[in-house]
Coordinates of C-alpha atoms in Angstrom, one line a residue:
X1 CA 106.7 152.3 4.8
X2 CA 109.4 150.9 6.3
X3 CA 111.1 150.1 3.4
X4 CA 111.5 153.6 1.3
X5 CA 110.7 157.6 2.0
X6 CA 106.9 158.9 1.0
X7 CA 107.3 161.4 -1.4
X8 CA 103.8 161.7 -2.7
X9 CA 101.0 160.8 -4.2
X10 CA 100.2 159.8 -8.1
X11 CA 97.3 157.3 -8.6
X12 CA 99.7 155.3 -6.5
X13 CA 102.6 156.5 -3.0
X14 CA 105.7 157.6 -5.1
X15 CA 108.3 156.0 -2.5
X16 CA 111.8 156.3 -2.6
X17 CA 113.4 153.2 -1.6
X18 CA 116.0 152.6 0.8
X19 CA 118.0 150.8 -0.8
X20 CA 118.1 152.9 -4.2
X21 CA 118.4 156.3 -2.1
X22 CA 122.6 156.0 -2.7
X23 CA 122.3 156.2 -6.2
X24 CA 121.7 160.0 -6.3
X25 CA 119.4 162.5 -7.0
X26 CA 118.1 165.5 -8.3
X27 CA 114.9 168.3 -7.4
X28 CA 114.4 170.8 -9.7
X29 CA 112.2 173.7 -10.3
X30 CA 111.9 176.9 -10.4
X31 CA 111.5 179.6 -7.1
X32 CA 108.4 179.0 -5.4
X33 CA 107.4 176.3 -6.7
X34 CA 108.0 173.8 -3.4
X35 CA 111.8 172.9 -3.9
X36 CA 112.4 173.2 -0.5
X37 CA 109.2 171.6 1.3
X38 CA 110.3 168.3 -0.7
X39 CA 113.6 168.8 0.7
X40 CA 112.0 168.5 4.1
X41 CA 110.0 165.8 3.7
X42 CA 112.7 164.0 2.3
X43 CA 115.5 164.8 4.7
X44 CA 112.8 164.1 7.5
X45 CA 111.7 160.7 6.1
X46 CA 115.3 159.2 5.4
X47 CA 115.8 160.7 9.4
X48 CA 113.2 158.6 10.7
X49 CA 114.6 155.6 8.5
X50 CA 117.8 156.4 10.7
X51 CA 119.5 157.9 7.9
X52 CA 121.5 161.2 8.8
X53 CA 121.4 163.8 6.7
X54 CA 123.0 167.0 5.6
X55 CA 121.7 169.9 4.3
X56 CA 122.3 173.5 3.6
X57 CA 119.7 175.8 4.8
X58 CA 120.0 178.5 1.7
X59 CA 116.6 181.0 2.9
X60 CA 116.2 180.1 6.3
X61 CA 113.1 177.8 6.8
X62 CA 114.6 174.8 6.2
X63 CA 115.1 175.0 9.9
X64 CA 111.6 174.2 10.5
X65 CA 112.3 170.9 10.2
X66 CA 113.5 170.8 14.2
X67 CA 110.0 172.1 15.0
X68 CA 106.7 169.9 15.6
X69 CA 104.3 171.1 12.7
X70 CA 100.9 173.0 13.1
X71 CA 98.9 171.8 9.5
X72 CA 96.9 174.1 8.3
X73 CA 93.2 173.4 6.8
X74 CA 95.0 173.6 3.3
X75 CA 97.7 170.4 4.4
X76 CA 95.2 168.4 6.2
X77 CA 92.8 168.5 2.7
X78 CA 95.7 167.4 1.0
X79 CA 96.5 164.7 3.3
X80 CA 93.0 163.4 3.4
X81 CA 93.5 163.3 -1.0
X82 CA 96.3 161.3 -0.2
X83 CA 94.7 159.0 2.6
X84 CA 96.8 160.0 5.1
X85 CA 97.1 160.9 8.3
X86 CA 99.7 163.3 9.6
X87 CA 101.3 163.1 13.1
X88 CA 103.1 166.3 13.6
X89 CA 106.6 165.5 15.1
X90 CA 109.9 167.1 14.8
X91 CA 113.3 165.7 13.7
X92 CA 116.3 165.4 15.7
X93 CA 118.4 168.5 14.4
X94 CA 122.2 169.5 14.7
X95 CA 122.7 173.2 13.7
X96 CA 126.4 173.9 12.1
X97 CA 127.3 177.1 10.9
X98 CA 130.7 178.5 9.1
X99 CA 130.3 181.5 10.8
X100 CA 129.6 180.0 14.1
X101 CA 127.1 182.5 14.6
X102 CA 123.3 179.9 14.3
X103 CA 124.8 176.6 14.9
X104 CA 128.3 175.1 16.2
X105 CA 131.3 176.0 14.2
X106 CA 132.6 174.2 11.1
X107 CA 136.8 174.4 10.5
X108 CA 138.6 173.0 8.8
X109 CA 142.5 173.0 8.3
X110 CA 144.3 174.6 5.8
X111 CA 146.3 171.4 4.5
X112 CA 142.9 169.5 4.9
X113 CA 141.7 171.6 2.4
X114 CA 144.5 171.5 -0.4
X115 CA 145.5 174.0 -2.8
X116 CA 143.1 173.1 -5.4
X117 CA 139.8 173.8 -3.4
X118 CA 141.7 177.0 -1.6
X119 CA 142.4 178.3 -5.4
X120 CA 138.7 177.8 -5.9
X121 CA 137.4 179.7 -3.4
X122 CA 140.3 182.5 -4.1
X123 CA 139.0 182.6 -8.2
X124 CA 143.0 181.9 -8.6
X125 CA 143.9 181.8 -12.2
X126 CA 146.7 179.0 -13.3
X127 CA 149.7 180.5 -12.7
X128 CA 148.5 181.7 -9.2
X129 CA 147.0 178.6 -8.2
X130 CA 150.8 176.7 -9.6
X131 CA 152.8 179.3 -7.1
X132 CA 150.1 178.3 -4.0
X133 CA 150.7 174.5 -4.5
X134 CA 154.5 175.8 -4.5
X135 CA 154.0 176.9 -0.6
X136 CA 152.4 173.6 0.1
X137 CA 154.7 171.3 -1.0
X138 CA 157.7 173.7 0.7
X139 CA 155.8 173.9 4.1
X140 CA 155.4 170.0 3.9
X141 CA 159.2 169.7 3.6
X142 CA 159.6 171.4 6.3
X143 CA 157.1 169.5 8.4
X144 CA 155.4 173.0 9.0
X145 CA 152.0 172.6 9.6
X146 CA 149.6 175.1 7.8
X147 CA 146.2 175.2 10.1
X148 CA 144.7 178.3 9.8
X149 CA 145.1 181.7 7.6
X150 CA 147.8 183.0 9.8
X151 CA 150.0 179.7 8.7
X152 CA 149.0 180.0 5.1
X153 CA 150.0 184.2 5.2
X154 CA 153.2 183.8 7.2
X155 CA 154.1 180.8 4.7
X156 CA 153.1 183.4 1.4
X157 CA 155.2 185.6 3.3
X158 CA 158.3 183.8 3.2
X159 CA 157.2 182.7 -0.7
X160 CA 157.8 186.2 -1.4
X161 CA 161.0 187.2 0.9
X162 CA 162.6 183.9 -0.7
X163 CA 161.4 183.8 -4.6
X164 CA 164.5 182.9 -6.2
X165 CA 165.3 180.2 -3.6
X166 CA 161.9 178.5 -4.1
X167 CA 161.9 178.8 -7.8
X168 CA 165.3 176.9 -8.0
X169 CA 163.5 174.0 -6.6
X170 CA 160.0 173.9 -6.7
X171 CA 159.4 176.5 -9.8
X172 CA 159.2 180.0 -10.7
X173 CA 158.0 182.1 -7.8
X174 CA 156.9 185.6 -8.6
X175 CA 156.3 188.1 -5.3
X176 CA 153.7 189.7 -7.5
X177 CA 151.7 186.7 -8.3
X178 CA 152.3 186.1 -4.0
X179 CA 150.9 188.9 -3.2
X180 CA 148.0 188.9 -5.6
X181 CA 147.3 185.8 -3.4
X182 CA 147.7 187.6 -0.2
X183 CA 145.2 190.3 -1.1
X184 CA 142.3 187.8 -2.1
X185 CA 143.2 185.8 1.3
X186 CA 142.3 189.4 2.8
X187 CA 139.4 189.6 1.0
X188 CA 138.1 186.0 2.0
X189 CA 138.8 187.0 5.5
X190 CA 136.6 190.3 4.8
X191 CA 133.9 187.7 4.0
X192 CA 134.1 186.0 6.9
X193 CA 136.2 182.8 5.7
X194 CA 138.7 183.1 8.0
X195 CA 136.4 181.2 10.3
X196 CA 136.0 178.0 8.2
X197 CA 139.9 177.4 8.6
X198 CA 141.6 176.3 12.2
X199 CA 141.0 173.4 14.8
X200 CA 139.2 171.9 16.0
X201 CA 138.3 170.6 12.6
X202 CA 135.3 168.9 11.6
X203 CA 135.1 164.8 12.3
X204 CA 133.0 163.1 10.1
X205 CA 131.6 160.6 12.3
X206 CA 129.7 163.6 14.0
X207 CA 127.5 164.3 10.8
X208 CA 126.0 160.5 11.2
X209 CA 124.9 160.3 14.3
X210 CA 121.7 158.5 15.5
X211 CA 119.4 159.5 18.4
X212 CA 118.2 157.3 21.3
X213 CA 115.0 156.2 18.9
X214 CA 117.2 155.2 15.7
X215 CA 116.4 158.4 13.9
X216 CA 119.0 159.9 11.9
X217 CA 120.3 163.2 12.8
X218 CA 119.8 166.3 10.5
X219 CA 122.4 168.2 10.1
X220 CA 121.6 171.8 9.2
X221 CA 123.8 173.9 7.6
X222 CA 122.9 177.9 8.0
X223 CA 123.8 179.3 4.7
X224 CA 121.5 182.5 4.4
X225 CA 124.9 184.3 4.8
X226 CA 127.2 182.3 3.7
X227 CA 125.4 182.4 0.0
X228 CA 126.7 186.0 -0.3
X229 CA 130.0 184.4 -0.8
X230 CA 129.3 181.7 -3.8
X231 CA 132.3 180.6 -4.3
X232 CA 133.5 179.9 -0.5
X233 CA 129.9 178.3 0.2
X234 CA 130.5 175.8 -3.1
X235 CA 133.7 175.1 -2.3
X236 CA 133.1 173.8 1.4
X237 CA 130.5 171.7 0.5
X238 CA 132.4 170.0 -2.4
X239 CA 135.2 169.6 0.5
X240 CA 132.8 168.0 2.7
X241 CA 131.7 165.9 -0.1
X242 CA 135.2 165.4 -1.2
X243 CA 136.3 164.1 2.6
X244 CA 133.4 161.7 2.7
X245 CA 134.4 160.2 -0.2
X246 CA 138.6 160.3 1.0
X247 CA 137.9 159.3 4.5
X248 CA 134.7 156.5 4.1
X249 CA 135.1 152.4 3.9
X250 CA 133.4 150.7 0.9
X251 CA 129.9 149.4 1.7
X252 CA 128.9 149.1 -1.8
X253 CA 124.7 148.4 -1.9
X254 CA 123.1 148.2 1.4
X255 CA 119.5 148.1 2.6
X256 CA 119.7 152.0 3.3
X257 CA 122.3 155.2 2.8
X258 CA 124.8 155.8 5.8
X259 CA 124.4 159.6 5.1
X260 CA 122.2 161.6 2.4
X261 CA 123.6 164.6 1.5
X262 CA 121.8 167.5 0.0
X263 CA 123.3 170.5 -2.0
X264 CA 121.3 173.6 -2.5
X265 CA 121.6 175.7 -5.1
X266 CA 124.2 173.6 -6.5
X267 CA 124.5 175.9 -10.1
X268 CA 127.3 177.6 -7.7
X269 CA 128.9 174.5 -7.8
X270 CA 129.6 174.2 -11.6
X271 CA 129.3 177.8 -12.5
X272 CA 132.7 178.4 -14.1
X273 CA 134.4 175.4 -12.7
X274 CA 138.0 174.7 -14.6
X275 CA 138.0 171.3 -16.2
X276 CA 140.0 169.6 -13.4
X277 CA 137.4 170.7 -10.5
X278 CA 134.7 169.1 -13.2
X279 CA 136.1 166.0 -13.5
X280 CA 136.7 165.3 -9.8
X281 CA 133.0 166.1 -8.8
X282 CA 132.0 163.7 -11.4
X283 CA 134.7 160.5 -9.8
X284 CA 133.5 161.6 -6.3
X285 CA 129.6 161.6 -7.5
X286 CA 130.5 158.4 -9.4
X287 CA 132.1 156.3 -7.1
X288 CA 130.8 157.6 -3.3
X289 CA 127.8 155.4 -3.8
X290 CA 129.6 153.0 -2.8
X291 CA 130.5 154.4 0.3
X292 CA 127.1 154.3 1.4
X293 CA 126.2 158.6 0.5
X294 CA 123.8 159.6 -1.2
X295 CA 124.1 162.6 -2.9
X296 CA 121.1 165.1 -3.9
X297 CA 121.4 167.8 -6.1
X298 CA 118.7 170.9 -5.6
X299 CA 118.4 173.1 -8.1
X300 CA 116.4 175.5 -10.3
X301 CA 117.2 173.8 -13.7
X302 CA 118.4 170.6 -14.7
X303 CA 120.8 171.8 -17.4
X304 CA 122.7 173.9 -14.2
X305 CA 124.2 170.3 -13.7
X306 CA 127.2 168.7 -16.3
X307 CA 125.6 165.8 -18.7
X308 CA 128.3 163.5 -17.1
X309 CA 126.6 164.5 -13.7
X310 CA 123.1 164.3 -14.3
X311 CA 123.5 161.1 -16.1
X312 CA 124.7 159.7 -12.5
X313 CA 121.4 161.1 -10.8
X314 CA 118.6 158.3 -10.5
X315 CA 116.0 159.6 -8.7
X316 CA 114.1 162.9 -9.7
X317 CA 111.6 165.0 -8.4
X318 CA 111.0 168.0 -10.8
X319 CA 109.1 171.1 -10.2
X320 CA 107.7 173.2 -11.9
X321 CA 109.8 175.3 -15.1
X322 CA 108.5 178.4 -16.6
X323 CA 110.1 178.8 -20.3
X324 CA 109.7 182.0 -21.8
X325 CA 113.6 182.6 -23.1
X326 CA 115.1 180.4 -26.4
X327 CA 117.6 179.1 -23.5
X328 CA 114.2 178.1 -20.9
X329 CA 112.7 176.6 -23.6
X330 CA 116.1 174.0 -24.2
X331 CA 116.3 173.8 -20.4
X332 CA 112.8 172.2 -20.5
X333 CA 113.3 170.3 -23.2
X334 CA 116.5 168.6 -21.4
X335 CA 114.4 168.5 -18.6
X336 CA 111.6 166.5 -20.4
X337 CA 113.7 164.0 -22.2
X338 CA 115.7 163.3 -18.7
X339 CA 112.8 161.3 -17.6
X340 CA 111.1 158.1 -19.1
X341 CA 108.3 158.8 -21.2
X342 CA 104.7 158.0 -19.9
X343 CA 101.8 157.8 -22.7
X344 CA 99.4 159.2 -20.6
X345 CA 100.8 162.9 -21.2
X346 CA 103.3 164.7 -22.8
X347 CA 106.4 165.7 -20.3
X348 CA 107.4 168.7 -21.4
X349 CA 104.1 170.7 -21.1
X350 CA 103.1 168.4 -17.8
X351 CA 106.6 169.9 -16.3
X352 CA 105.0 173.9 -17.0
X353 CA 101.7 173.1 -15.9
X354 CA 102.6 171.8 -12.5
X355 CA 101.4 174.2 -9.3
X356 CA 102.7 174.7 -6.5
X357 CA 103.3 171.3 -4.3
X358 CA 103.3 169.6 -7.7
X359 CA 106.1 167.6 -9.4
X360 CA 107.1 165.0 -11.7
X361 CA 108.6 161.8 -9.9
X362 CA 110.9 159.2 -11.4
X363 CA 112.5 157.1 -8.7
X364 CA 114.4 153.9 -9.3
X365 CA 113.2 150.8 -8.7
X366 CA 114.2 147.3 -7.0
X367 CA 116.5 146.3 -10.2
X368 CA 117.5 149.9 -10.5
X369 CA 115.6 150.9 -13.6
X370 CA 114.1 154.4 -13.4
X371 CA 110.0 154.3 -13.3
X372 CA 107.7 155.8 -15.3
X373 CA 107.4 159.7 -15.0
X374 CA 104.6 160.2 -13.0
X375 CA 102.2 163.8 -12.0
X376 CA 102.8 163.8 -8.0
X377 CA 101.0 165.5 -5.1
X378 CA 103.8 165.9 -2.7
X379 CA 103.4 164.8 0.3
X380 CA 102.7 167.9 3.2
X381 CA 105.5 167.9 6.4
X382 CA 104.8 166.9 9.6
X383 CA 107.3 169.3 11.5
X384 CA 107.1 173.0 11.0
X385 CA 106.7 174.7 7.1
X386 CA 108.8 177.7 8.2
X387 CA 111.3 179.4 10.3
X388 CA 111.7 178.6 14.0
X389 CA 112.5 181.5 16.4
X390 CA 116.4 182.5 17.5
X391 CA 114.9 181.0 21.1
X392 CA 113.8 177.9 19.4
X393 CA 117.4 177.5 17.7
X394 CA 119.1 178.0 21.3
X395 CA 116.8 175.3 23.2
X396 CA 117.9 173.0 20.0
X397 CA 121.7 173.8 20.4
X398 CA 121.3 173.4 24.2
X399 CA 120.6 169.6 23.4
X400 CA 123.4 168.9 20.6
X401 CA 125.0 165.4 21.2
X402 CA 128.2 168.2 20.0
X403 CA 127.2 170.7 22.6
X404 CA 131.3 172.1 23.6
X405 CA 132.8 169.9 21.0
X406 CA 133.5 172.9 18.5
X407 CA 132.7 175.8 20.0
X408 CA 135.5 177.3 21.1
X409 CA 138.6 177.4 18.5
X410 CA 141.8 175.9 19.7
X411 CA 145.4 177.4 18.8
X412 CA 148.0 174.6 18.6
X413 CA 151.4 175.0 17.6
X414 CA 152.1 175.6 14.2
X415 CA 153.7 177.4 10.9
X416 CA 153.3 180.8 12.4
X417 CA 153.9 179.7 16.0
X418 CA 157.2 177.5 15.2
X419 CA 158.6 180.2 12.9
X420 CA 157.9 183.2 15.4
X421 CA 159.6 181.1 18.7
X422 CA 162.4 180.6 16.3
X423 CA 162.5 184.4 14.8
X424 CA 162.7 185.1 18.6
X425 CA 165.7 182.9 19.5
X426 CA 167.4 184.2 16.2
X427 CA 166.5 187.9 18.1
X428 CA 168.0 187.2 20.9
X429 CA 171.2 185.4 19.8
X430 CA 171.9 188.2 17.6
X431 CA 171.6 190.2 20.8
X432 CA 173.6 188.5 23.2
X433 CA 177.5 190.1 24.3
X434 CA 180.4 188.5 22.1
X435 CA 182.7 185.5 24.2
X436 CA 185.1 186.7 26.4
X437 CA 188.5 187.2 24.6
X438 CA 189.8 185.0 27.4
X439 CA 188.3 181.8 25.1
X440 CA 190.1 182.6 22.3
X441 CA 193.3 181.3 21.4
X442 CA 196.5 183.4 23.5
X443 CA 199.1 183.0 20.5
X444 CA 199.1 185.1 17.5
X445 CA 200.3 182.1 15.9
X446 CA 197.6 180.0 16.7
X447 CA 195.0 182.4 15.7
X448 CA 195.7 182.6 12.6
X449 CA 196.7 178.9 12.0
X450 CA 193.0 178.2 12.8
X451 CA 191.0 179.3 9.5
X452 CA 187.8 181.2 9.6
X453 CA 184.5 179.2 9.3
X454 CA 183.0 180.6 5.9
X455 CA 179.0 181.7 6.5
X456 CA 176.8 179.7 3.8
X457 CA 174.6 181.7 1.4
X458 CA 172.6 178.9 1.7
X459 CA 169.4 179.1 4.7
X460 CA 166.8 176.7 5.0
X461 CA 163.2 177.6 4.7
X462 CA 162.7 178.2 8.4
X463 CA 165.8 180.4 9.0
X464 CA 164.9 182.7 6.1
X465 CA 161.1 182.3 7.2
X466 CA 162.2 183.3 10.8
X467 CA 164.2 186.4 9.3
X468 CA 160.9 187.5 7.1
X469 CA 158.8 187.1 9.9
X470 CA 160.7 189.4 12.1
X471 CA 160.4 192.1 9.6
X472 CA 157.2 191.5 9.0
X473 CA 156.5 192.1 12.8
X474 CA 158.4 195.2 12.8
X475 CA 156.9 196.6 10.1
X476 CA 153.7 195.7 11.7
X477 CA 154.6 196.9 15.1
X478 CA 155.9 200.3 13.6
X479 CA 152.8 201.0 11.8
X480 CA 150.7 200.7 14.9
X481 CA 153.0 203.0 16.5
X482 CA 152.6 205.6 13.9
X483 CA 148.2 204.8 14.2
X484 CA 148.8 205.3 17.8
X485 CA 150.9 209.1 17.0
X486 CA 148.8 210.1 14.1
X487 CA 145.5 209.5 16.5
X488 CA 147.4 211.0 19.7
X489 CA 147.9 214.3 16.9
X490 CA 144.4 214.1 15.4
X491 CA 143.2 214.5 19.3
X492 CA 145.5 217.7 20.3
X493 CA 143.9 219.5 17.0

């Protein structure tokens, strides 16, 4: 229908409308029970509404989606239950990836991320999250501009060289708590993170892009390495989220979203959250409907999400939940009572008898009122249920309308760059012969009339920064030296 998304079949289509699809949602259930095959028919549908999408792909086959399906005698039975009649086709995909490694790059900068999401992703406790907004604010006096980690290290660097300085002005600054930063920045860049952060950085407008037909583009995030790192693959996406909702013009209602965006296994992205991080997902969730994205939470659980966020979802699509545990059993009870009632069944045993493919659907309607629950066949997909092959992925790529936009990293002046030319021309200057005597005055007299200029204790932040990044160098220099001896020693035994 042109007007909404088919998400299944009850004794009626269960469509989600257009025009409701900003107001949020929610698809639960537990593993294996078809979370991600309504993803796909979802993100497919609002695609060929010419709605972008974006979506994390958590295990992998999401991908499939960029693939014309092959239904099996299994999907065409259910299709013919349904009265349908599928045309395989394949959506117009864009691959991303952090780690640039199954789709084009995503970067970000360093300021554009902030201290508070960069503390986030670094488990930073108070004090050490106070001391990194510290280097911020200092590096934004100076009009130093922090891009990548090699900006943000050099700046910690000088943080550390010039404690007592910094404190005077912006705070106490401890070196420990400094470098307790610097060895968790080490660590994210053992994860790979030191990818996400640099230029060029990500533009918005390339996430809602339309093809030549209308169809929304689907933008794939590969995230079946990236979830090894929790907290650095919650934190970008409640970035990304966050920027929409900074950078977008109010639309308020329209007749369909300008982006849906999903969030997989979005338990990372509460788990442990300070009270602060919590509120500011629930004003961006609150208010970005009105930039014209709509958000979709995918989960195992309803009760992984914050009553103040779940209260803000609309449409819902639950799966199956097993409840065997004293805490499962008040997960499906929460789960049950989310939904309004229908007195054909009782919810909360409907919600553990579902099978696979199954789900409960509650979808808002044309005044905005949530419908009554209803037992859904889901709809089967039209493009591929499963992986496609690395080949696949390449001819997909090969056709990006972003094809050589981000793929290789640029290096522009900045923190580290303006510090080090300046730690140079301090190098030199220090180096160069004193003035000819000849300049000076003749006359005793006169030489000592003239009074001597006093040096100030005083240096700003990139004279000091200049000074601790030359001994940082050195110190750097002279330990590959002694690498260089101790492995020239090691080979003569």
């Amino acid at each position: 229908m042109s007007d909404g998304v088919m998400i299944g079949f009850s004794d009626h289509p269960e469509m989600l409308r257009l025009d409701r699809a900003n107001r949020h949602g929610l698809v639960a259930g537990a593993t294996g029970t078809g979370k991600t095959v309504t993803l796909q028919i979802l993100a497919q549908g609002l695609s060929d509404a010419g709605v972008p999408v974006f979506a994390a792909d958590v295990k992998g086959d999401l991908c499939g989606i960029a693939a014309i399906g092959a239904p099996n005698e299994k999907m065409l039975a259910r299709a013919a239950t349904m009265k349908l009649t599928l045309h395989p086709a394949a959506a117009p995909v864009v691959f991303w990836d952090l780690f640039g490694e199954q789709g084009h790059p995503i970067r970000a900068t360093v300021s554009e991320m902030g201290p508070l999401l960069i503390s986030r992703m670094l488990e930073l406790n108070d004090v050490q999250e106070g001391v990194l907004t510290v280097v911020f604010r200092a590096a934004d006096d100076e009009g130093l501009l922090l891009l990548d980690l090699k900006d943000l290290q050099a700046a910690l660097t000088f943080a550390s060289d010039n404690a007592s300085a910094l404190g005077a002005k912006y705070g106490n600054v401890s070196p420990t708590t400094v470098a307790t930063i610097q060895r968790k920045l080490l660590m994210l860049e053992d994860q790979g993170g030191a990818g996400l952060f640099g230029e060029p950085a990500l533009q918005l407008s390339d996430l809602m892009r339309a093809d030549g037909s209308g169809r929304g583009y689907v933008n794939i995030l590969a995230a079946n390495r990236l979830i090894a790192s929790p907290r650095l693959y919650a934190t970008f996406l409640l970035w990304l989220m966050s920027e929409l909702f900074e950078e977008l013009p109010e639309v308020g209602d329209s007749e369909k979203p300008r982006l849906a965006f999903f969030f997989d296994e979005a338990h990372l992205l509460f788990r442990d959250a300070p009270k602060p991080l919590l509120e500011k997902v629930e004003q961006v969730v609150r208010l970005i409907r009105s930039k014209g994205v709509g958000v979709y939470f995918v989960t195992q659980n309803p009760a992984d999400i914050p009553e103040t966020v779940l209260g803000q979802l609309g449409n819902r699509i639950q799966h199956a939940l097993r409840a065997y545990t004293p805490a499962e059993q008040k997960g499906l009870r929460a789960a049950a009572q989310s939904f309004r009632e229908n007195p054909a069944f009782d919810t909360a045993e409907a919600i553990q008898g579902l099978g696979v493919g199954e789900a409960l659907v509650s979808v808002l309607d044309e005044r905005g009122a949530p419908t009554v629950v209803q037992k859904t066949l889901i709809c089967p997909p039209v493009s591929r249920l499963g992986p496609i092959t690395p080949a696949e992925r390449t001819a997909v790529m090969g056709q990006s309308p972003v094809r050589g936009l981000y793929d290789a990293a640029k290096d522009r002046e900045s923190a580290f760059e303006t510090l080090k030319a300046r730690a140079v021309a301090a190098a030199e200057v220090a180096e160069a012969p004193p003035a000819r005597r000849a300049a000076e005055p003749d006359d005793e007299p006169t030489r000592r009339a003239q009074p001597r200029a006093r040096a100030s204790n005083r240096q700003g932040m990139g004279e000091a920064f200049a000074k601790s990044l030359l001994r940082q160098a050195g110190s750097t220099i002279a330990r590959e030296l002694m690498r260089g001896l101790m492995g020239s020693l090691k080979k003569r035994r």
